[in-house]
Short mmCIF file of C-alpha atoms and ligand atoms in Angstrom, two decimals:
data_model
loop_
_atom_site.label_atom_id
_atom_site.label_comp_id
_atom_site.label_asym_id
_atom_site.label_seq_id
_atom_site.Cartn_x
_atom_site.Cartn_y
_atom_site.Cartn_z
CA UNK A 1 62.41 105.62 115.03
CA UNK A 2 64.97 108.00 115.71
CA UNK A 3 68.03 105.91 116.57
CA UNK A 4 69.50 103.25 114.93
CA UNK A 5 72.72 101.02 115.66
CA UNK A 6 73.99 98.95 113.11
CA UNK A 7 77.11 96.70 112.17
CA UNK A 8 79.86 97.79 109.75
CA UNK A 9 81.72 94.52 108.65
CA UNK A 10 85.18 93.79 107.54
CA UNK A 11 85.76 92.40 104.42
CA UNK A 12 88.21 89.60 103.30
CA UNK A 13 89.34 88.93 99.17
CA UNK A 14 89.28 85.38 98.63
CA UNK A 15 91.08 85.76 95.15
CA UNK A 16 92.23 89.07 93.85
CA UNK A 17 93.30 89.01 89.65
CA UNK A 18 94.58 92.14 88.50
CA UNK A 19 93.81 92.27 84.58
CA UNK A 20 95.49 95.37 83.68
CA UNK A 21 95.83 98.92 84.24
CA UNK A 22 93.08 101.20 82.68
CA UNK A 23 93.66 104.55 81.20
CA UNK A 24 91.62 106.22 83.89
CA UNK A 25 94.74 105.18 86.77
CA UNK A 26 92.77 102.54 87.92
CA UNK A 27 93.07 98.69 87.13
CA UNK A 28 90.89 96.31 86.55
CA UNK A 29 89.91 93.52 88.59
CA UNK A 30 88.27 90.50 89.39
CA UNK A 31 87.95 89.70 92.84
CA UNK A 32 85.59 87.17 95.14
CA UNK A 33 85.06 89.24 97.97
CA UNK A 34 83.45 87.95 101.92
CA UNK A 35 81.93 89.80 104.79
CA UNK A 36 83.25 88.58 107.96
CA UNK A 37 82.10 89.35 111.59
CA UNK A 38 85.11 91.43 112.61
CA UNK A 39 83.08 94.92 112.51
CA UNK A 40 83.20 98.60 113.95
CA UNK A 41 79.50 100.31 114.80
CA UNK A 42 77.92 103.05 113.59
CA UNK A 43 75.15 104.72 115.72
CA UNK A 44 72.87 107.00 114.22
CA UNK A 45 70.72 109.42 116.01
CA UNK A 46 68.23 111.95 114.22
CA UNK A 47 69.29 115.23 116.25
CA UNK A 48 68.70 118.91 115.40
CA UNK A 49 72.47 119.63 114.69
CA UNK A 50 74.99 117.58 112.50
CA UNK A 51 77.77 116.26 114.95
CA UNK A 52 80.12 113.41 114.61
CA UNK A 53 81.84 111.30 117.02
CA UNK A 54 84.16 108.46 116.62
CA UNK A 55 86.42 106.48 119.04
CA UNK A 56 89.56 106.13 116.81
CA UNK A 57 90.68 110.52 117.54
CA UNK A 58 92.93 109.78 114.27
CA UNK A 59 89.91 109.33 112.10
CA UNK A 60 89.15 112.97 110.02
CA UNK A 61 86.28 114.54 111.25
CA UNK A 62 85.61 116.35 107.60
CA UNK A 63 84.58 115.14 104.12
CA UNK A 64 87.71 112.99 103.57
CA UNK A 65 86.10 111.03 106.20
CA UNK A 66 84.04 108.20 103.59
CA UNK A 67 80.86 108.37 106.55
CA UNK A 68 81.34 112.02 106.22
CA UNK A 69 81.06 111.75 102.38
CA UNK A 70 78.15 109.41 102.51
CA UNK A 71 76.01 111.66 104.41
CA UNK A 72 77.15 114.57 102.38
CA UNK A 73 75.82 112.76 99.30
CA UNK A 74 72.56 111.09 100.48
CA UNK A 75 71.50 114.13 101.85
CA UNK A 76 72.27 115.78 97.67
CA UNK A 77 70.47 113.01 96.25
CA UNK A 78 67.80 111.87 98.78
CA UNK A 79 67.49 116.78 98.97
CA UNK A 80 66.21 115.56 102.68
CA UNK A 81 68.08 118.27 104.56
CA UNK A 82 68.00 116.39 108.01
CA UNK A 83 70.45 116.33 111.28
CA UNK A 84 72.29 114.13 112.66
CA UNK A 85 74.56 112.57 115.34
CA UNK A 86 76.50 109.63 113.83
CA UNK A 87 78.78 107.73 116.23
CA UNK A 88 81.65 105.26 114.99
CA UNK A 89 82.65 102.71 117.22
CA UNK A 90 86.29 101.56 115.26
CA UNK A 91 87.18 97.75 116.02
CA UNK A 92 88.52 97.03 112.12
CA UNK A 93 92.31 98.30 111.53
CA UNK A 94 92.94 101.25 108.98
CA UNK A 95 95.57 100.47 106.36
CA UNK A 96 94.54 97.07 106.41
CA UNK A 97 93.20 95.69 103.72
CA UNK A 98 90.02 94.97 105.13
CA UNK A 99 87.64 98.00 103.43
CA UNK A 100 86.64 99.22 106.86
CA UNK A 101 86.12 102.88 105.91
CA UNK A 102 84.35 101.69 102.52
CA UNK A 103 82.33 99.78 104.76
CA UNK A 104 81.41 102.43 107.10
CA UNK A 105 80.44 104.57 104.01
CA UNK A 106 78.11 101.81 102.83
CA UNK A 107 76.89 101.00 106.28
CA UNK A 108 76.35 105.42 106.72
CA UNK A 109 74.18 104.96 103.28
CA UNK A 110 72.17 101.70 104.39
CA UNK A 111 71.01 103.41 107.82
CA UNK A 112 70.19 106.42 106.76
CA UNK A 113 68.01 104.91 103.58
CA UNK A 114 66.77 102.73 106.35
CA UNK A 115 66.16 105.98 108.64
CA UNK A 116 64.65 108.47 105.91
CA UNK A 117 61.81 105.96 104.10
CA UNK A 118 63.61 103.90 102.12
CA UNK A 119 63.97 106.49 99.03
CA UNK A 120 66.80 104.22 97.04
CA UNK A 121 67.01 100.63 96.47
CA UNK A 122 69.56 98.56 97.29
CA UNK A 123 70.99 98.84 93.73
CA UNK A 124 70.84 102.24 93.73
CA UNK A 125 72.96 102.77 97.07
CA UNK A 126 75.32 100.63 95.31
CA UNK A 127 75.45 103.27 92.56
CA UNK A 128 75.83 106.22 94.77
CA UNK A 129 78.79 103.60 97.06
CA UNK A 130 80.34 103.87 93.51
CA UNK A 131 81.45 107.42 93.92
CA UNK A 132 82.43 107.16 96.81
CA UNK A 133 85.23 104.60 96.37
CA UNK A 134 85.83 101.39 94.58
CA UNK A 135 85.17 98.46 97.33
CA UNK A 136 82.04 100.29 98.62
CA UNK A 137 79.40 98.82 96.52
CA UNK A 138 80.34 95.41 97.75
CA UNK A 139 79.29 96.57 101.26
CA UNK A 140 75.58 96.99 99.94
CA UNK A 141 75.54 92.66 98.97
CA UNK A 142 74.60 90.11 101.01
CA UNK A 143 78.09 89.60 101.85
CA UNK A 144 79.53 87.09 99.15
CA UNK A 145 79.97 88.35 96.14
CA UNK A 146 81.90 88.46 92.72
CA UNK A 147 83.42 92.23 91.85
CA UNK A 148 84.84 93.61 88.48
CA UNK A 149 85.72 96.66 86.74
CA UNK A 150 87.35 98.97 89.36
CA UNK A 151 85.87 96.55 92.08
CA UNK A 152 82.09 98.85 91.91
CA UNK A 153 80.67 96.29 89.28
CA UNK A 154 79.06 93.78 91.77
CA UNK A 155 77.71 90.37 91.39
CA UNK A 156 76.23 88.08 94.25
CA UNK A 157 76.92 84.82 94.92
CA UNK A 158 75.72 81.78 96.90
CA UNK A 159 76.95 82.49 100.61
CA UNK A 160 80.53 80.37 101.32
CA UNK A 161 80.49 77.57 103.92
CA UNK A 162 80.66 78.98 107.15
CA UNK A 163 84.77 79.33 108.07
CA UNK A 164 86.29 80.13 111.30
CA UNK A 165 89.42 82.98 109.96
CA UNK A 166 91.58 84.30 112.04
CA UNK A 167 92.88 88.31 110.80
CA UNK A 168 96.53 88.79 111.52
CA UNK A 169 97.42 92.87 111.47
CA UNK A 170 100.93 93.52 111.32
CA UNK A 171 101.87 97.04 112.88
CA UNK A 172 102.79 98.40 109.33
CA UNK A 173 100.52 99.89 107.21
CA UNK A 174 100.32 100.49 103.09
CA UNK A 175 98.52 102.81 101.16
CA UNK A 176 96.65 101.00 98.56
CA UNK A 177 97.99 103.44 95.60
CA UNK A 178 101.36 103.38 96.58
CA UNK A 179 100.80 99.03 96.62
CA UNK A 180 99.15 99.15 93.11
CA UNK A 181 102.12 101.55 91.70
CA UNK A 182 104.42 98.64 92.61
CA UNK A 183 102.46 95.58 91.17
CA UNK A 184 104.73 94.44 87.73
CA UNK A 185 101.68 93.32 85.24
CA UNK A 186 104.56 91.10 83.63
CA UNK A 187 105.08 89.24 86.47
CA UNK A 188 101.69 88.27 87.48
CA UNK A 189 100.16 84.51 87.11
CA UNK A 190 97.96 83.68 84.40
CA UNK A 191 95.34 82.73 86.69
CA UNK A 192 91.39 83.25 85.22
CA UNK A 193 89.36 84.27 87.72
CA UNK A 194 86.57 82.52 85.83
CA UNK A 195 87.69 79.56 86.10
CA UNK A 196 88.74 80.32 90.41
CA UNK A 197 85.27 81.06 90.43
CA UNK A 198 84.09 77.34 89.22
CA UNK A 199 86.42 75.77 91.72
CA UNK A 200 84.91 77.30 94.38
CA UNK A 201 81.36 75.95 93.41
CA UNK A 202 82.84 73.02 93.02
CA UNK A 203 84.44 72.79 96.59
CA UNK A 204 87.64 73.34 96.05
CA UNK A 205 88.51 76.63 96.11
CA UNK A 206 91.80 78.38 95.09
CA UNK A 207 92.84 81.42 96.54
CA UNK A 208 95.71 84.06 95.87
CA UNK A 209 96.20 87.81 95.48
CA UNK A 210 98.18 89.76 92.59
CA UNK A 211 98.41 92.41 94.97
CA UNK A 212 100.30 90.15 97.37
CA UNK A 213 103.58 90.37 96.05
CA UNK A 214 103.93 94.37 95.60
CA UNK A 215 102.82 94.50 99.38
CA UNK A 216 106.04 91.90 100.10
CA UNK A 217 108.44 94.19 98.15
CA UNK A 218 107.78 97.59 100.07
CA UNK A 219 107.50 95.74 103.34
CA UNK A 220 109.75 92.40 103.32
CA UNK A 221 108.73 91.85 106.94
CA UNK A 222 105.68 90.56 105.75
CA UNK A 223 106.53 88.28 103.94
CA UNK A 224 108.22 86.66 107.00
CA UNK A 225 105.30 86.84 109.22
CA UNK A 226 103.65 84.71 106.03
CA UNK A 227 105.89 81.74 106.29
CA UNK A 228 105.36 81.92 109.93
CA UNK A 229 101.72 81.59 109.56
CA UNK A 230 102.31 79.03 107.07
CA UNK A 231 104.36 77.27 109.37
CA UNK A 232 101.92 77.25 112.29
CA UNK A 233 99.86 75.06 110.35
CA UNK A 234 97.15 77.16 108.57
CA UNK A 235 96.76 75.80 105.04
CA UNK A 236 95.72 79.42 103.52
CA UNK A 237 97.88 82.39 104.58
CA UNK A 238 97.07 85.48 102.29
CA UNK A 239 97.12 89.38 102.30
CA UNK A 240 93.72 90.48 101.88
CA UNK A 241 93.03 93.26 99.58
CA UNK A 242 96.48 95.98 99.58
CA UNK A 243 97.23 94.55 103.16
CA UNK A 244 98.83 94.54 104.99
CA UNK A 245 96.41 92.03 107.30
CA UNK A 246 96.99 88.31 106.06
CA UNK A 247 93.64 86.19 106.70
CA UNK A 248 94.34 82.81 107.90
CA UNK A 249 92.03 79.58 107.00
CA UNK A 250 92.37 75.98 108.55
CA UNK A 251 94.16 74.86 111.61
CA UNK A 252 96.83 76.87 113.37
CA UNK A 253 98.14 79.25 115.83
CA UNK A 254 99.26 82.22 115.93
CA UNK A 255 103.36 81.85 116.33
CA UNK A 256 104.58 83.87 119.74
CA UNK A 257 107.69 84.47 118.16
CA UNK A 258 106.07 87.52 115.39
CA UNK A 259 105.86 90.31 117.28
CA UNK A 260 104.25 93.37 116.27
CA UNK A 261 101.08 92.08 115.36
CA UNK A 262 97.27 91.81 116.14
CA UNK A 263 95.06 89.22 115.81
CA UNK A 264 91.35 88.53 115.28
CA UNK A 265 89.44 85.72 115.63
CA UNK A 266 86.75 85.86 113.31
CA UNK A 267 84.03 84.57 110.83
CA UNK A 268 82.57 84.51 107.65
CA UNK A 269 79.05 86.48 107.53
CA UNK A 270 76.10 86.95 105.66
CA UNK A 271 73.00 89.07 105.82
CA UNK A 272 69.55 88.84 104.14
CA UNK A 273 68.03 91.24 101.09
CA UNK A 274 65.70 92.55 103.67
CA UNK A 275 68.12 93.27 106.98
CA UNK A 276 71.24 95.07 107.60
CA UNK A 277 74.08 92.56 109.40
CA UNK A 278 73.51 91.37 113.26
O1 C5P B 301 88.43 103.58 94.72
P1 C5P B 301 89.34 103.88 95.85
O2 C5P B 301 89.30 105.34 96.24
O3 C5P B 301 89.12 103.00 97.04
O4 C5P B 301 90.80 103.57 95.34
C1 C5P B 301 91.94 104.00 96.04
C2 C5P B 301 93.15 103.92 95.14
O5 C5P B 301 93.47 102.55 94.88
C3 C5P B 301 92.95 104.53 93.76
O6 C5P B 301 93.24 105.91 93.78
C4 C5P B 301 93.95 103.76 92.93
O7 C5P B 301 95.26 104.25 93.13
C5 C5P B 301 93.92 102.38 93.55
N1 C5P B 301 93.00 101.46 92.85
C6 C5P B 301 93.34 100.98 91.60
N2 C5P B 301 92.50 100.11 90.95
C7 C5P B 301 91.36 99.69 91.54
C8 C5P B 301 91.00 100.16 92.82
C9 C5P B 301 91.85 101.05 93.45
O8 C5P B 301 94.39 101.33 91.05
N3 C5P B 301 90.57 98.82 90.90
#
């Protein structure tokens, strides 16, 4: 097989605690984390020259591109000195909160395991997803899943009951450093994630952010386009991840009067141990 084309999914935090900062410049976290079927494509054809294509032209075409820095490192660990034509079909907004380049990085690491014999297991792609950047190891799970330390310390869970969530994008974007710089540890709930984690098995899940209310302060507009959510009639309106998309669960619409935004219908998704998403 010489081709492959394969799903890169979006990614929605259910809860997000922050539990402090860590002497590296990272914090630590504990977050429930969700696939869900909003998803770009990556194509991936064996070739006999490297070559990279991708429909978003604002995308980086070197290693500061994470599919670019996938490749780069299978190809040092796997020492299979192959070429290749990998095509990214962008659908999932940048600056969004929604790990779409940490997915494509994961998803670029899946296929070409998948492509070159299955060297690494699925634990060890999660290793190498490690180095590449915090949320990327999550990618590698079957799509639920419980994340600590810097986000790379990965545990799965039971798949959620299915949901229906719509993805609102305002047209403003964050950098995720810049959000975390903001967040005031004093000021954050003393929520235990444990414990968030037991409601959910239990059916009644709780759901929040810490990084919610830094994302609010450095761009108060969202915090409007919240209570208009809220207002529609959802009864969960929350910035996933640094933002600045808010996922939306329950009943609602999408207010006409915030303008400036896209939306997504979309759903939670799972895959298999043995198969890549569908
Ligand atoms: O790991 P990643 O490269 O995705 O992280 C991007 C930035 O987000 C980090 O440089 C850091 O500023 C911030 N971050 C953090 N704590 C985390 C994850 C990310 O401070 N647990």
């Amino acid at each position: 097989m010489n081709i492959l084309h394969l799903k890169s999914p979006a990614k929605v935090n259910l809860f997000l605690k922050i539990l402090g900062r860590r002497p590296d410049g990272y914090h630590e976290l504990a977050s429930l984390m969700q696939t869900i079927s909003l998803c770009d494509t990556l194509t991936f054809t064996l070739s006999d020259h490297d070559r990279f294509t991708c429909t978003d032209p604002s995308l980086p075409h070197d290693s500061s591109n994470l599919v670019i820095a996938a490749l780069d490192l299978f190809r040092r660990r796997s020492g299979d000195l192959f070429s290749i034509h990998l095509h990214l079909e962008k659908q999932i907004p940048i600056q969004a909160g929604l790990g779409g380049g940490s997915s494509n990085a994961a998803t670029t690491l899946w296929g070409l395991n998948h492509l070159r014999g299955h060297r690494f297991s699925d634990r060890e792609l999660m290793e190498m997803g490690a180095e590449l950047g915090s949320d990327v190891p999550f990618f590698l799970s079957q799509g639920t899943a419980y994340c600590e330390g810097r986000g790379e310390r990965v545990t799965e869970l039971p798949p959620m009951p299915a949901e229906d969530v719509w993805i609102v994008k305002p047209r403003e974007g964050l950098s995720t450093p810049q959000v975390y710089r903001t967040l005031e540890l004093s000021k954050l709930s003393p929520r235990d994630p444990h414990v968030s984690l037991k409601k959910i098995a239990l059916g009644s899940p709780e759901y929040y952010n810490d990084l919610e209310d830094p994302a609010l302060t450095l761009e108060p507009r969202l915090g409007l386009i919240k209570s208009d959510l809220e207002r529609s009639g959802y009864s969960t309106v929350l910035l996933s991840g640094s933002g600045t998309s808010f996922f939306c669960l329950g009943e609602g619409g999408i207010p006409l009067t915030v303008e400036g935004i896209s939306t997504f219908k979309s759903r939670f998704i799972n895959r298999t141990a043995e198969r890549w998403y569908e």
